Amino acid sequence: MIRQLKEESTIESKSFGTAILYGLIFIFLFAIVSSTIFSLILKFTSVRENSLQYVITAISFIGLFGGGFLSGGKRKQKGWLIGGLTGLIYSFIVLLSQYLGYDRLFDIEQFIYHVCYTLIAMMGGILGVNIATNNSRTV
């Protein structure tokens, strides 16, 4: 009985970490692709960075939602938790790179953005769990 519980918790923790890793990989790949596209737009057109500010923010929210959605879909339970952890780990990685690379912490505006990123990733995780479990029930 105890051995079975240990095996279940080991499998559960592996799938938990794997789900978060899938979500983070999606978020960072999405960020790389969208950053490349926006940098090409800024380089080869007369568009200014100020005019793309809200579009870039919306794309960031879509990326975090997608990462949370993928994490929740992989885990198939506790979507709010898995999505929230995906958003928090993303924010922590960004904080570390900003602090170690530029010797700056988040200002209040960045903090608000990252709280919203975590909430959006949570929503994505919840939706990912619900869609993943509905698809598995119909099969």
PDB file of C-alpha atoms in Angstrom:
ATOM      1  CA  MET A   1       0.000   0.000   0.000  1.00  0.00           C
ATOM      2  CA  ILE A   2       2.733   2.456   0.978  1.00  0.00           C
ATOM      3  CA  ARG A   3       4.799   1.456  -2.053  1.00  0.00           C
ATOM      4  CA  GLN A   4       1.832   2.102  -4.333  1.00  0.00           C
ATOM      5  CA  LEU A   5       1.323   5.556  -2.809  1.00  0.00           C
ATOM      6  CA  LYS A   6       5.028   6.351  -3.287  1.00  0.00           C
ATOM      7  CA  GLU A   7       4.875   5.296  -6.944  1.00  0.00           C
ATOM      8  CA  GLU A   8       1.737   7.379  -7.509  1.00  0.00           C
ATOM      9  CA  SER A   9       3.294  10.461  -5.900  1.00  0.00           C
ATOM     10  CA  THR A  10       6.481  10.004  -7.959  1.00  0.00           C
ATOM     11  CA  ILE A  11       4.468   9.729 -11.162  1.00  0.00           C
ATOM     12  CA  GLU A  12       2.346  12.699 -10.114  1.00  0.00           C
ATOM     13  CA  SER A  13       5.361  14.905  -9.375  1.00  0.00           C
ATOM     14  CA  LYS A  14       6.973  13.959 -12.693  1.00  0.00           C
ATOM     15  CA  SER A  15       3.853  14.869 -14.640  1.00  0.00           C
ATOM     16  CA  PHE A  16       3.519  18.077 -12.612  1.00  0.00           C
ATOM     17  CA  GLY A  17       7.051  19.204 -13.497  1.00  0.00           C
ATOM     18  CA  THR A  18       6.708  18.017 -17.088  1.00  0.00           C
ATOM     19  CA  ALA A  19       3.479  19.974 -17.543  1.00  0.00           C
ATOM     20  CA  ILE A  20       5.095  23.165 -16.227  1.00  0.00           C
ATOM     21  CA  LEU A  21       8.129  22.594 -18.445  1.00  0.00           C
ATOM     22  CA  TYR A  22       5.933  22.225 -21.541  1.00  0.00           C
ATOM     23  CA  GLY A  23       4.142  25.460 -20.669  1.00  0.00           C
ATOM     24  CA  LEU A  24       7.393  27.359 -20.096  1.00  0.00           C
ATOM     25  CA  ILE A  25       8.914  26.090 -23.322  1.00  0.00           C
ATOM     26  CA  PHE A  26       5.797  27.221 -25.187  1.00  0.00           C
ATOM     27  CA  ILE A  27       5.898  30.663 -23.556  1.00  0.00           C
ATOM     28  CA  PHE A  28       9.562  31.274 -24.352  1.00  0.00           C
ATOM     29  CA  LEU A  29       9.314  29.944 -27.924  1.00  0.00           C
ATOM     30  CA  PHE A  30       6.243  32.116 -28.473  1.00  0.00           C
ATOM     31  CA  ALA A  31       8.153  35.100 -27.081  1.00  0.00           C
ATOM     32  CA  ILE A  32      11.150  34.438 -29.350  1.00  0.00           C
ATOM     33  CA  VAL A  33       9.003  34.127 -32.470  1.00  0.00           C
ATOM     34  CA  SER A  34       6.854  37.166 -31.699  1.00  0.00           C
ATOM     35  CA  SER A  35       9.920  39.246 -30.746  1.00  0.00           C
ATOM     36  CA  THR A  36      11.559  38.336 -34.038  1.00  0.00           C
ATOM     37  CA  ILE A  37       8.461  39.325 -35.983  1.00  0.00           C
ATOM     38  CA  PHE A  38       8.120  42.638 -34.148  1.00  0.00           C
ATOM     39  CA  SER A  39      11.813  43.439 -34.531  1.00  0.00           C
ATOM     40  CA  LEU A  40      11.550  42.866 -38.290  1.00  0.00           C
ATOM     41  CA  ILE A  41       8.461  45.083 -38.433  1.00  0.00           C
ATOM     42  CA  LEU A  42      10.284  47.830 -36.530  1.00  0.00           C
ATOM     43  CA  LYS A  43      13.421  47.489 -38.648  1.00  0.00           C
ATOM     44  CA  PHE A  44      11.881  47.467 -42.109  1.00  0.00           C
ATOM     45  CA  THR A  45       8.831  49.713 -41.738  1.00  0.00           C
ATOM     46  CA  SER A  46       8.183  53.186 -40.428  1.00  0.00           C
ATOM     47  CA  VAL A  47       6.234  51.831 -37.431  1.00  0.00           C
ATOM     48  CA  ARG A  48       7.474  53.113 -34.079  1.00  0.00           C
ATOM     49  CA  GLU A  49       7.776  51.097 -30.898  1.00  0.00           C
ATOM     50  CA  ASN A  50       5.269  53.323 -29.070  1.00  0.00           C
ATOM     51  CA  SER A  51       2.526  52.437 -31.546  1.00  0.00           C
ATOM     52  CA  LEU A  52       3.044  48.706 -30.942  1.00  0.00           C
ATOM     53  CA  GLN A  53       3.032  48.879 -27.142  1.00  0.00           C
ATOM     54  CA  TYR A  54      -0.516  47.584 -26.646  1.00  0.00           C
ATOM     55  CA  VAL A  55      -0.172  44.973 -29.381  1.00  0.00           C
ATOM     56  CA  ILE A  56       2.987  43.608 -27.743  1.00  0.00           C
ATOM     57  CA  THR A  57       1.225  43.506 -24.366  1.00  0.00           C
ATOM     58  CA  ALA A  58      -1.709  41.618 -25.894  1.00  0.00           C
ATOM     59  CA  ILE A  59       0.667  39.152 -27.567  1.00  0.00           C
ATOM     60  CA  SER A  60       2.390  38.621 -24.208  1.00  0.00           C
ATOM     61  CA  PHE A  61      -0.947  37.821 -22.591  1.00  0.00           C
ATOM     62  CA  ILE A  62      -1.740  35.377 -25.404  1.00  0.00           C
ATOM     63  CA  GLY A  63       1.620  33.657 -24.887  1.00  0.00           C
ATOM     64  CA  LEU A  64       1.083  33.279 -21.139  1.00  0.00           C
ATOM     65  CA  PHE A  65      -2.471  32.070 -21.669  1.00  0.00           C
ATOM     66  CA  GLY A  66      -1.185  29.507 -24.164  1.00  0.00           C
ATOM     67  CA  GLY A  67       1.509  28.319 -21.778  1.00  0.00           C
ATOM     68  CA  GLY A  68      -0.996  27.910 -18.956  1.00  0.00           C
ATOM     69  CA  PHE A  69      -3.416  26.197 -21.331  1.00  0.00           C
ATOM     70  CA  LEU A  70      -0.761  23.722 -22.446  1.00  0.00           C
ATOM     71  CA  SER A  71       0.319  23.049 -18.851  1.00  0.00           C
ATOM     72  CA  GLY A  72      -3.258  22.447 -17.749  1.00  0.00           C
ATOM     73  CA  GLY A  73      -3.964  20.237 -20.735  1.00  0.00           C
ATOM     74  CA  LYS A  74      -0.894  18.107 -20.024  1.00  0.00           C
ATOM     75  CA  ARG A  75      -1.671  17.744 -16.314  1.00  0.00           C
ATOM     76  CA  LYS A  76      -5.447  17.283 -16.702  1.00  0.00           C
ATOM     77  CA  GLN A  77      -6.165  18.371 -13.123  1.00  0.00           C
ATOM     78  CA  LYS A  78      -5.639  21.374 -10.823  1.00  0.00           C
ATOM     79  CA  GLY A  79      -5.486  23.796 -13.727  1.00  0.00           C
ATOM     80  CA  TRP A  80      -5.452  26.903 -11.561  1.00  0.00           C
ATOM     81  CA  LEU A  81      -2.430  25.585  -9.677  1.00  0.00           C
ATOM     82  CA  ILE A  82      -0.439  24.367 -12.661  1.00  0.00           C
ATOM     83  CA  GLY A  83      -1.206  27.510 -14.667  1.00  0.00           C
ATOM     84  CA  GLY A  84      -0.386  29.752 -11.727  1.00  0.00           C
ATOM     85  CA  LEU A  85       2.916  27.999 -11.123  1.00  0.00           C
ATOM     86  CA  THR A  86       3.765  28.262 -14.804  1.00  0.00           C
ATOM     87  CA  GLY A  87       3.117  32.022 -14.676  1.00  0.00           C
ATOM     88  CA  LEU A  88       5.046  32.431 -11.434  1.00  0.00           C
ATOM     89  CA  ILE A  89       8.065  30.509 -12.696  1.00  0.00           C
ATOM     90  CA  TYR A  90       8.020  32.556 -15.909  1.00  0.00           C
ATOM     91  CA  SER A  91       7.955  35.767 -13.861  1.00  0.00           C
ATOM     92  CA  PHE A  92      10.737  34.481 -11.618  1.00  0.00           C
ATOM     93  CA  ILE A  93      12.936  33.674 -14.640  1.00  0.00           C
ATOM     94  CA  VAL A  94      12.312  37.152 -16.062  1.00  0.00           C
ATOM     95  CA  LEU A  95      13.064  38.716 -12.658  1.00  0.00           C
ATOM     96  CA  LEU A  96      16.310  36.760 -12.385  1.00  0.00           C
ATOM     97  CA  SER A  97      17.453  37.684 -15.875  1.00  0.00           C
ATOM     98  CA  GLN A  98      16.607  41.340 -15.299  1.00  0.00           C
ATOM     99  CA  TYR A  99      18.295  41.426 -11.899  1.00  0.00           C
ATOM    100  CA  LEU A 100      21.392  39.490 -12.920  1.00  0.00           C
ATOM    101  CA  GLY A 101      21.701  41.094 -16.350  1.00  0.00           C
ATOM    102  CA  TYR A 102      20.705  44.692 -15.651  1.00  0.00           C
ATOM    103  CA  ASP A 103      20.977  44.923 -11.847  1.00  0.00           C
ATOM    104  CA  ARG A 104      17.356  46.099 -11.603  1.00  0.00           C
ATOM    105  CA  LEU A 105      14.363  44.711  -9.774  1.00  0.00           C
ATOM    106  CA  PHE A 106      10.771  45.006 -10.986  1.00  0.00           C
ATOM    107  CA  ASP A 107       9.241  48.434 -10.720  1.00  0.00           C
ATOM    108  CA  ILE A 108       5.557  48.749  -9.796  1.00  0.00           C
ATOM    109  CA  GLU A 109       4.372  48.671 -13.428  1.00  0.00           C
ATOM    110  CA  GLN A 110       6.312  45.481 -14.162  1.00  0.00           C
ATOM    111  CA  PHE A 111       5.051  43.921 -10.950  1.00  0.00           C
ATOM    112  CA  ILE A 112       1.453  44.595 -11.994  1.00  0.00           C
ATOM    113  CA  TYR A 113       2.147  43.121 -15.443  1.00  0.00           C
ATOM    114  CA  HIS A 114       3.585  39.965 -13.925  1.00  0.00           C
ATOM    115  CA  VAL A 115       0.674  39.560 -11.517  1.00  0.00           C
ATOM    116  CA  CYS A 116      -1.623  39.809 -14.538  1.00  0.00           C
ATOM    117  CA  TYR A 117       0.566  37.321 -16.440  1.00  0.00           C
ATOM    118  CA  THR A 118       0.195  34.832 -13.595  1.00  0.00           C
ATOM    119  CA  LEU A 119      -3.579  35.323 -13.474  1.00  0.00           C
ATOM    120  CA  ILE A 120      -3.833  34.879 -17.257  1.00  0.00           C
ATOM    121  CA  ALA A 121      -1.730  31.689 -17.068  1.00  0.00           C
ATOM    122  CA  MET A 122      -4.066  30.460 -14.305  1.00  0.00           C
ATOM    123  CA  MET A 123      -7.070  31.059 -16.541  1.00  0.00           C
ATOM    124  CA  GLY A 124      -5.317  29.213 -19.351  1.00  0.00           C
ATOM    125  CA  GLY A 125      -4.585  26.296 -17.031  1.00  0.00           C
ATOM    126  CA  ILE A 126      -8.216  26.080 -15.935  1.00  0.00           C
ATOM    127  CA  LEU A 127      -9.439  26.105 -19.526  1.00  0.00           C
ATOM    128  CA  GLY A 128      -6.747  23.622 -20.577  1.00  0.00           C
ATOM    129  CA  VAL A 129      -7.833  21.129 -17.912  1.00  0.00           C
ATOM    130  CA  ASN A 130     -11.490  21.482 -18.826  1.00  0.00           C
ATOM    131  CA  ILE A 131     -10.917  21.049 -22.545  1.00  0.00           C
ATOM    132  CA  ALA A 132      -8.457  18.161 -22.042  1.00  0.00           C
ATOM    133  CA  THR A 133     -10.796  16.257 -19.723  1.00  0.00           C
ATOM    134  CA  ASN A 134     -13.815  16.874 -21.979  1.00  0.00           C
ATOM    135  CA  ASN A 135     -11.905  15.482 -24.972  1.00  0.00           C
ATOM    136  CA  SER A 136     -10.801  12.407 -23.035  1.00  0.00           C
ATOM    137  CA  ARG A 137     -14.366  11.737 -21.892  1.00  0.00           C
ATOM    138  CA  THR A 138     -15.765  11.777 -25.421  1.00  0.00           C
ATOM    139  CA  VAL A 139     -13.180   9.339 -26.797  1.00  0.00           C
TER     140      VAL A 139
END
